[in-house]
mmCIF file of C-alpha atoms in Angstrom:
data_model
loop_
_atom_site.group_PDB
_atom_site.id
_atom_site.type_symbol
_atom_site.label_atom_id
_atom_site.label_comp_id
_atom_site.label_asym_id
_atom_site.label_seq_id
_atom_site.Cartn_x
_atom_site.Cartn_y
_atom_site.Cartn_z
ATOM 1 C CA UNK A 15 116.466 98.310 116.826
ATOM 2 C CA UNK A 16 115.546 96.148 113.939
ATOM 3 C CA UNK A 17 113.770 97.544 111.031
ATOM 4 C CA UNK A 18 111.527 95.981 107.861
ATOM 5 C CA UNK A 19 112.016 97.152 104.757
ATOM 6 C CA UNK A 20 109.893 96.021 102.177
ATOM 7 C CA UNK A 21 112.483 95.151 98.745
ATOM 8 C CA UNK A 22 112.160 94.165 95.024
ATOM 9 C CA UNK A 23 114.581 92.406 94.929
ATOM 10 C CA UNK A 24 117.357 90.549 97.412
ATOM 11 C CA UNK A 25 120.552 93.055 96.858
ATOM 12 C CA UNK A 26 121.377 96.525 98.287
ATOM 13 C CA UNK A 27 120.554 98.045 94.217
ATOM 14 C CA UNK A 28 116.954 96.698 94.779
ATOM 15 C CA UNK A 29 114.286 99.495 94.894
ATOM 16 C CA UNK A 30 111.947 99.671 97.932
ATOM 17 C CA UNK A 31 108.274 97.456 96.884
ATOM 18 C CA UNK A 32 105.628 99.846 96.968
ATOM 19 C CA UNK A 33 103.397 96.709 98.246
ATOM 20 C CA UNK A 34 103.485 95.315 101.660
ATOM 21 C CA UNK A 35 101.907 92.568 101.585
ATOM 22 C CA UNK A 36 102.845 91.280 98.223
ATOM 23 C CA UNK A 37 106.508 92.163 98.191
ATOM 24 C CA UNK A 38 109.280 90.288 96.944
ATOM 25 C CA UNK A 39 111.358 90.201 99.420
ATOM 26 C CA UNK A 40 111.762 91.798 103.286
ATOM 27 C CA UNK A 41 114.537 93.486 104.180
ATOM 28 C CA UNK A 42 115.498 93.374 108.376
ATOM 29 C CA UNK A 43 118.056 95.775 109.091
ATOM 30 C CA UNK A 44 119.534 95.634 112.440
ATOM 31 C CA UNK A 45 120.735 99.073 113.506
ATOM 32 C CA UNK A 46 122.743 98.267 116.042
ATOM 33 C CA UNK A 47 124.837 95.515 114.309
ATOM 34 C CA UNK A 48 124.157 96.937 111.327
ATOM 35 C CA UNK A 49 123.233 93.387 109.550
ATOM 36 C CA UNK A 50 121.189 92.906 107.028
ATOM 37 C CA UNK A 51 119.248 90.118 106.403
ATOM 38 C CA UNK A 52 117.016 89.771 103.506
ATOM 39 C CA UNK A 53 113.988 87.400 103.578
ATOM 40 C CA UNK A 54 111.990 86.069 100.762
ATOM 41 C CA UNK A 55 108.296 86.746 101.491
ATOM 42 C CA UNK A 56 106.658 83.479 101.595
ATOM 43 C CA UNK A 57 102.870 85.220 100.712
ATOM 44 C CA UNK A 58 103.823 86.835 97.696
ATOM 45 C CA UNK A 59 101.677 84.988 96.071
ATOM 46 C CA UNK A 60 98.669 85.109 98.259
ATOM 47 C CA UNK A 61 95.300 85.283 96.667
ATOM 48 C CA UNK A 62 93.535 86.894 99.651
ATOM 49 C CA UNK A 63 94.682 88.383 102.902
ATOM 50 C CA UNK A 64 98.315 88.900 101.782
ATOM 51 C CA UNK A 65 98.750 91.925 104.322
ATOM 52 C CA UNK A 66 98.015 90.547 107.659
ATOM 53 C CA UNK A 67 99.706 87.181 106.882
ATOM 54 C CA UNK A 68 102.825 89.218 105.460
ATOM 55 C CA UNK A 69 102.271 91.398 108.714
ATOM 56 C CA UNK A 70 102.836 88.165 110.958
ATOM 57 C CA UNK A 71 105.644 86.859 109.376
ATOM 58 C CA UNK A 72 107.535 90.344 110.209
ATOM 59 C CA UNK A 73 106.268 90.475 113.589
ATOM 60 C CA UNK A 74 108.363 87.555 114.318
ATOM 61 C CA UNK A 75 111.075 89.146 113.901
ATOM 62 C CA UNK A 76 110.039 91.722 116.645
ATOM 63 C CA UNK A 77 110.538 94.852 114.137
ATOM 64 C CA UNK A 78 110.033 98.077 115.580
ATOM 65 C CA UNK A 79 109.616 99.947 112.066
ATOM 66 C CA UNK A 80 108.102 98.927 108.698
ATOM 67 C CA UNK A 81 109.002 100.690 105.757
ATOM 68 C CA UNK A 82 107.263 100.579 102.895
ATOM 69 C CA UNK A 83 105.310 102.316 99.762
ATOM 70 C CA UNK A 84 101.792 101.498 100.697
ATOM 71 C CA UNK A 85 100.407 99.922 103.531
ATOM 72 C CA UNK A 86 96.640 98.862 103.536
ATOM 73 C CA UNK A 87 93.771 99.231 105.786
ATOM 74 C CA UNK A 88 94.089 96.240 107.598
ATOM 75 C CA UNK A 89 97.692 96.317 108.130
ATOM 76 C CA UNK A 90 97.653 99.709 109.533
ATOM 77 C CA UNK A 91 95.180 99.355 112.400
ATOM 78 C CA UNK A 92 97.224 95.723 113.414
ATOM 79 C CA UNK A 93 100.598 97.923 113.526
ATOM 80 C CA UNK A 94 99.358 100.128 115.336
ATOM 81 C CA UNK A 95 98.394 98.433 117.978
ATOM 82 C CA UNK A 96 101.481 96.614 117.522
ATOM 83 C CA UNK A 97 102.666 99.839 118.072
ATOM 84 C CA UNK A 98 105.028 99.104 114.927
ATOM 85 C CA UNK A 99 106.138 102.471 113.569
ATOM 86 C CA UNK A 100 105.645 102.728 109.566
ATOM 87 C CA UNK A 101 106.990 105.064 107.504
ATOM 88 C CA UNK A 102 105.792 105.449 103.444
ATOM 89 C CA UNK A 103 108.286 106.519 100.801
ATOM 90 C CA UNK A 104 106.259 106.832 97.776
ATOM 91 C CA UNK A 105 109.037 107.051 95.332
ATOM 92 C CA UNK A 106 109.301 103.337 94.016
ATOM 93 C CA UNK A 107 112.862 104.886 92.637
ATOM 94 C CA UNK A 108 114.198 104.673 95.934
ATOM 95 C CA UNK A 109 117.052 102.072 96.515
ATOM 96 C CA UNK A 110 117.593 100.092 99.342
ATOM 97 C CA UNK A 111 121.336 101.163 99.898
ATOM 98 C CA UNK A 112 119.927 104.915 99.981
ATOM 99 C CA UNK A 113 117.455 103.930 102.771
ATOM 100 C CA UNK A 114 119.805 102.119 105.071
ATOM 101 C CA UNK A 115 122.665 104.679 104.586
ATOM 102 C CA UNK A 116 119.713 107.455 105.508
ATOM 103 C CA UNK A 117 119.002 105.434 108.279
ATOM 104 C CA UNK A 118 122.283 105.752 109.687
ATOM 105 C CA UNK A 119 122.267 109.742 109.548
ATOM 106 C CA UNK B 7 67.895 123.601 118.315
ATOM 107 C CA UNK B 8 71.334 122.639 118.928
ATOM 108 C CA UNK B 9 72.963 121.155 115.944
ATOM 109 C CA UNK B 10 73.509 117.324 116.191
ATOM 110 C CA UNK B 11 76.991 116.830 116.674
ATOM 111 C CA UNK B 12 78.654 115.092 113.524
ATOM 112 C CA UNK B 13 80.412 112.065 114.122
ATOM 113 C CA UNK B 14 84.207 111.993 112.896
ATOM 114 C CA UNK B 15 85.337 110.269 109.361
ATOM 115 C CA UNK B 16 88.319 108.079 109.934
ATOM 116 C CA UNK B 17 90.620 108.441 106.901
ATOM 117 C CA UNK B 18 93.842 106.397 106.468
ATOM 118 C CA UNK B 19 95.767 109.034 104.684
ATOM 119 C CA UNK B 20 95.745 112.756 103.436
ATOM 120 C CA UNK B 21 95.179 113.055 99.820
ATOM 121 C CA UNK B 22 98.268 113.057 96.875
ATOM 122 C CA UNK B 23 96.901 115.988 95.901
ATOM 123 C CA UNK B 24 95.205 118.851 96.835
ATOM 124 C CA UNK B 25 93.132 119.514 93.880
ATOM 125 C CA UNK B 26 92.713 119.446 89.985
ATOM 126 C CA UNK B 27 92.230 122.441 87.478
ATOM 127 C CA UNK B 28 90.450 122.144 84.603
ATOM 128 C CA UNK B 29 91.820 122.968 80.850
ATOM 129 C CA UNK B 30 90.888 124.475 77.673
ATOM 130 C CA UNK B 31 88.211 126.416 79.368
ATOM 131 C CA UNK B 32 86.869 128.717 76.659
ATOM 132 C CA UNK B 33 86.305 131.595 78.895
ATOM 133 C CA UNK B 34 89.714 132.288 80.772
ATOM 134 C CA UNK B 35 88.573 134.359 83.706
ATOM 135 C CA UNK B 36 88.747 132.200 86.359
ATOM 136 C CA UNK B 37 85.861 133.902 88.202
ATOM 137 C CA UNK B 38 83.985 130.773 88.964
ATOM 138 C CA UNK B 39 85.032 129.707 92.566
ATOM 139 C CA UNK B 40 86.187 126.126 92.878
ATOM 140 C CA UNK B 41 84.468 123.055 94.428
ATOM 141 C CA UNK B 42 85.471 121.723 97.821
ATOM 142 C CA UNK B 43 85.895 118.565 98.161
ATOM 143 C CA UNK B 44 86.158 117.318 101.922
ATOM 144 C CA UNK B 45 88.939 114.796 102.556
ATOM 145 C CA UNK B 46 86.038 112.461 104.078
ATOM 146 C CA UNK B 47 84.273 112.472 99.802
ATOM 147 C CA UNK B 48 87.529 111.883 98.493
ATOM 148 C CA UNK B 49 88.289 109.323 101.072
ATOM 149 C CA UNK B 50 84.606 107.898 100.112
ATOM 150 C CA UNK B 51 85.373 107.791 96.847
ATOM 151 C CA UNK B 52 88.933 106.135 96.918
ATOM 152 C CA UNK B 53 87.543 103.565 99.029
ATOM 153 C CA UNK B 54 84.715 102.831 96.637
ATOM 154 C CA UNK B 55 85.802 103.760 93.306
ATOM 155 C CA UNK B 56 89.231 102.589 93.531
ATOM 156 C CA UNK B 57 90.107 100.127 96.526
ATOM 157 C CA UNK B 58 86.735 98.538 95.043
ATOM 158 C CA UNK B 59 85.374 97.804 98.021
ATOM 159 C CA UNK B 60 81.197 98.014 99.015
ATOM 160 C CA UNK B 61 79.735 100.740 101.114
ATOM 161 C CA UNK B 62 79.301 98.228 104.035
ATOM 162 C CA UNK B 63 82.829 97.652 103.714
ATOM 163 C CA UNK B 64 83.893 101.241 103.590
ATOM 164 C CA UNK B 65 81.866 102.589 105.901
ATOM 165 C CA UNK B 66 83.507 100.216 108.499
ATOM 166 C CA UNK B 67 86.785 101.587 107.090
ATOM 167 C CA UNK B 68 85.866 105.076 107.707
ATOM 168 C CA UNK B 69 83.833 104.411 111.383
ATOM 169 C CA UNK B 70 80.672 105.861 110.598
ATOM 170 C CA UNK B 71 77.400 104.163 109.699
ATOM 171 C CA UNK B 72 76.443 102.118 106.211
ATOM 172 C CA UNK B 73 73.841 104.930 105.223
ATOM 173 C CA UNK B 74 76.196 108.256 106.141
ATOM 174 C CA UNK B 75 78.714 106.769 104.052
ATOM 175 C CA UNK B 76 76.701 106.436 101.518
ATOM 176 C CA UNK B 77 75.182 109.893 101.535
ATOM 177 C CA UNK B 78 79.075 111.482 101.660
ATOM 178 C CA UNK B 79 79.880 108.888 98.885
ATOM 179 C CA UNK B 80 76.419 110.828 96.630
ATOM 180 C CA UNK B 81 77.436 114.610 97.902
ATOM 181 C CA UNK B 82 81.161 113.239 96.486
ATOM 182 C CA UNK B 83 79.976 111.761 93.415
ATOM 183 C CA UNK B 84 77.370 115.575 93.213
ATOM 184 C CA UNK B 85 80.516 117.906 93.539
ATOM 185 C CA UNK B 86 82.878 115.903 90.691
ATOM 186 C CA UNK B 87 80.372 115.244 88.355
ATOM 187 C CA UNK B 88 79.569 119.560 88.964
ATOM 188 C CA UNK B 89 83.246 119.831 88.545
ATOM 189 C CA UNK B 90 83.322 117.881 85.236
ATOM 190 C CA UNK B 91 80.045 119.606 83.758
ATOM 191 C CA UNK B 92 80.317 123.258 84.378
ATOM 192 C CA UNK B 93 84.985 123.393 84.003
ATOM 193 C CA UNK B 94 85.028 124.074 87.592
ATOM 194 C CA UNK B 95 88.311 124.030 89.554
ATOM 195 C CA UNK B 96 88.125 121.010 92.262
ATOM 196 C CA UNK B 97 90.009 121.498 95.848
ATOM 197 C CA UNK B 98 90.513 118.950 98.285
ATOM 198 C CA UNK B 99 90.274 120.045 101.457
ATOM 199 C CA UNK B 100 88.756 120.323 105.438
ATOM 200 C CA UNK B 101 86.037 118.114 106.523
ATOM 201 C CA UNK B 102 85.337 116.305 109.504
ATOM 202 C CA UNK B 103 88.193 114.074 109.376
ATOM 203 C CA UNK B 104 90.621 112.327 111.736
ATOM 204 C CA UNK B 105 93.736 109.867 110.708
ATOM 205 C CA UNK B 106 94.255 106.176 111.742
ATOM 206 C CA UNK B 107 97.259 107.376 113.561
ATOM 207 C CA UNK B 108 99.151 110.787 113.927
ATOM 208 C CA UNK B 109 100.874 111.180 110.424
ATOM 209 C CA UNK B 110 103.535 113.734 110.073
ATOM 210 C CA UNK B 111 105.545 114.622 106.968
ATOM 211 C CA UNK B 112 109.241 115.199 106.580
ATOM 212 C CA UNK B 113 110.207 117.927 103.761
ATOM 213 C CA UNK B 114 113.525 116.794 104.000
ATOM 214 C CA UNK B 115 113.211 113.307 102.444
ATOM 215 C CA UNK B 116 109.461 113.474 101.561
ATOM 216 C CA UNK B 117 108.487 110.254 103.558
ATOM 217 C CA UNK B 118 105.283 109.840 105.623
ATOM 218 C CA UNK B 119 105.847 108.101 109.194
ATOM 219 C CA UNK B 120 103.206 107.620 111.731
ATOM 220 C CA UNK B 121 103.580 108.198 115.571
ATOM 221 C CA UNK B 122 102.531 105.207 116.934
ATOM 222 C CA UNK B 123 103.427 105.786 120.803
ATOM 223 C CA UNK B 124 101.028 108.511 121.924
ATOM 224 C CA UNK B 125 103.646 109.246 125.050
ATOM 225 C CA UNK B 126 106.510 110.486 123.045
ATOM 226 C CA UNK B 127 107.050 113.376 121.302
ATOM 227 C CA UNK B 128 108.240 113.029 117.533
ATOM 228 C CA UNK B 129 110.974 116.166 117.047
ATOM 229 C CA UNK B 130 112.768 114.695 113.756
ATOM 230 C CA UNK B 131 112.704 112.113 110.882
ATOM 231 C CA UNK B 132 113.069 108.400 111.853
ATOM 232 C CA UNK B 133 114.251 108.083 108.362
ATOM 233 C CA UNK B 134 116.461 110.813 107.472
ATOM 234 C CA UNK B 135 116.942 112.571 110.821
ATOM 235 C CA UNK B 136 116.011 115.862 109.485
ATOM 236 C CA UNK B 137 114.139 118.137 111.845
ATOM 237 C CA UNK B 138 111.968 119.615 109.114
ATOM 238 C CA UNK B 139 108.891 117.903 109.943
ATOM 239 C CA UNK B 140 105.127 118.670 110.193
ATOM 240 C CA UNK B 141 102.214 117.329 111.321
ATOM 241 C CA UNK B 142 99.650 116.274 109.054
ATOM 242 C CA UNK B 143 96.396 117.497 109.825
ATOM 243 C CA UNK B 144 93.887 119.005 107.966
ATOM 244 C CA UNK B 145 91.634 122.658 108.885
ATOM 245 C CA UNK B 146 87.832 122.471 108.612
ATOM 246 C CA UNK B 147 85.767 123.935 106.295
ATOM 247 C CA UNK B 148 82.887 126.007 107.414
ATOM 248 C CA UNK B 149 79.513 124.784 106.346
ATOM 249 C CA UNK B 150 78.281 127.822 104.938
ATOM 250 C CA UNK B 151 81.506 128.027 102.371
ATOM 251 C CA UNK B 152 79.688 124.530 100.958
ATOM 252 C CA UNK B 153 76.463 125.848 100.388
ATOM 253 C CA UNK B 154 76.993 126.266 97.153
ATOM 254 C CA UNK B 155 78.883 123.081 96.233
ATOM 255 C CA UNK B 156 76.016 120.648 96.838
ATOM 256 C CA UNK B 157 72.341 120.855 95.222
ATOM 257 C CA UNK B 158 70.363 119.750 97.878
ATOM 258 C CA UNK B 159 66.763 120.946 97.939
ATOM 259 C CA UNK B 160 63.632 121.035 99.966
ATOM 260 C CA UNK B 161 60.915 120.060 97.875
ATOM 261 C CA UNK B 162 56.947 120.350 98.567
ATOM 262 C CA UNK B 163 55.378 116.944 98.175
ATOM 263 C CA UNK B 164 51.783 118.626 97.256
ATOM 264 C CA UNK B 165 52.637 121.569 95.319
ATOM 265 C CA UNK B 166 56.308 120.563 94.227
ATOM 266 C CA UNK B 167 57.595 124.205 95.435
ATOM 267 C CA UNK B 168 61.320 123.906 95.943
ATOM 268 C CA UNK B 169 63.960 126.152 97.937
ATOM 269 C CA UNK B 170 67.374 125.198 98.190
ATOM 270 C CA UNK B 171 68.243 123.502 101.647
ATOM 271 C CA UNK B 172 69.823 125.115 104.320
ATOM 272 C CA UNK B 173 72.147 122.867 106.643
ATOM 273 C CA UNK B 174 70.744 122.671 110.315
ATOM 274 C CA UNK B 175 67.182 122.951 109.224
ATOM 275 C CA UNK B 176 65.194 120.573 109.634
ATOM 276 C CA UNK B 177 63.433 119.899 105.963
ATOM 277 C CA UNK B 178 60.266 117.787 107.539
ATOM 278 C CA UNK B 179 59.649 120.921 109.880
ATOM 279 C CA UNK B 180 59.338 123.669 107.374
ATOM 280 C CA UNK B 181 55.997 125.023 106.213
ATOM 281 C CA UNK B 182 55.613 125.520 102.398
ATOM 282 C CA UNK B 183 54.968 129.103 101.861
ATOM 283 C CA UNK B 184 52.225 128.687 98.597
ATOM 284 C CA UNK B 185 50.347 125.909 100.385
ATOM 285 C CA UNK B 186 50.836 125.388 103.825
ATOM 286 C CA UNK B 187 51.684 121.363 103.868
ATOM 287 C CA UNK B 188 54.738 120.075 105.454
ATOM 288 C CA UNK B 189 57.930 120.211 103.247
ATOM 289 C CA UNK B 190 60.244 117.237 102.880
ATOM 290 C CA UNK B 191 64.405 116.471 101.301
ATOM 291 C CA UNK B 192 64.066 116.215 97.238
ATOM 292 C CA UNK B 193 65.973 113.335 97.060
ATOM 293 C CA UNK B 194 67.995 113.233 93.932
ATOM 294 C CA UNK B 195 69.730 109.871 94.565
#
């Protein structure tokens, strides 16, 4: 199962981005293999529709979870019809070694 | 006559918070009782006021029509601004609401996750793996504890008599008691 994690910055000591759309960087996380491959996200920079583009890039990379601080209107009805689990953390504290090691529990 | 049946508010997400207090009040009883604010106001209102989008916009958001958006966005704007004027506690909560998607909440690792295949049944964290979880839904209000929150009146357009309106009742079908015309809604927006 392959999992997008929306990052600061491209190591493990990152914290999560509390954006979506305009995040630095994505994070895919490969639970079985446990590989992690970060991504730079080519619409940081976006002046409109940042979200859905962002959302398209992922969805390439057939994720089955997003996780992220905020997720916006748009995005959300998309994944859900992508049926694209998301789940918020709204600590922007949080770093990404702590979220892959809890996804391991 | 059978009350018409409400139509739900989509919101995307349950408030941070589920109220504010005021302080410095110079008379410490708390013996006022404090506002409700429905989750579909403050949704109206976070939509508007801060996501800066129009009503049009919003009300799309929220699935309901352009003009009952923007008569939940005025009882909103009625209850805070009451708040703010008389030191009245404000608490978020009920309404006619329904979320984008099943959220639950884990109390383990304080995340938010979504269910997004109806079919299965969600027993523990997808982050943590904590079974500690609960669903986040939200209990309705009756109408008759907001009575009080919202100044809306019936007004007499001939001899300006005013009663406070009662929800259910029809304001163009009451008879005003001094002179006998129809009444109408005292619009104060």
């Amino acid at each position: 199962m392959k999992i997008a994690i929306t990052s600061t910055g491209n190591s493990l000591e990152s914290n999560i981005d509390q954006r979506f759309g305009r995040c630095a960087y994505f994070v895919i996380y490969n639970t079985e293999n446990k590989a992690i491959e970060f991504i730079p996200n080519p619409n940081k920079d976006k002046e409109a529709g940042a979200g859905p583009a962002a959302l398209q890039f992922i969805a390439s990379y057939n994720v089955d979870k997003v996780i992220s601080g905020e997720i916006g209107a748009k995005v959300k009805s998309i994944l859900d019809s992508l049926k694209i689990q998301m789940i918020l953390i709204k600590e922007s504290e949080k770093k990404l070694k702590d979220i892959i090691e809890m996804l391991n529990h | 006559m059978p009350k018409r049946i409400q139509r739900l508010r989509k919101i995307l997400e349950r408030p941070v918070v589920e109220g504010f207090k005021p302080y410095g009040v110079s008379n410490t009883e708390q013996n006022e009782k404090p506002i409700i604010l429905l989750y579909e106001e403050y949704e109206a209102i976070r939509l508007c006021d801060y996501k800066m989008y129009n009503h049009l916009q919003a009300s799309e958001i929220m699935n309901i029509s352009r003009p009952t958006f923007t008569r939940i966005y005025a009882s909103a704007r009625q209850k805070i601004a009451k708040a703010f004027a008389e030191g009245r506690e404000i608490k978020i909560n009920g309404g006619n609401v329904y979320y984008d998607s099943s959220w639950y909440h884990c109390n383990t690792c304080s995340c938010y996750f979504n269910n997004p295949n109806i079919d299965e049944v969600i027993i523990k964290c997808p982050l943590c793996g904590s079974q500690d979880i609960m669903s986040d839904n939200c209990s309705p209000v009756s109408q008759e504890e907001l009575v009080d929150d919202y100044d809306d009146y019936c007004i007499c357009p001939n001899c300006g008599y005013e009663k406070k309106h009662r929800y259910g009742e029809p304001c163009n079908q009451l008879i005003c008691p001094q002179c006998n015309s129809f009444m109408r809604r005292k619009r104060i927006f």
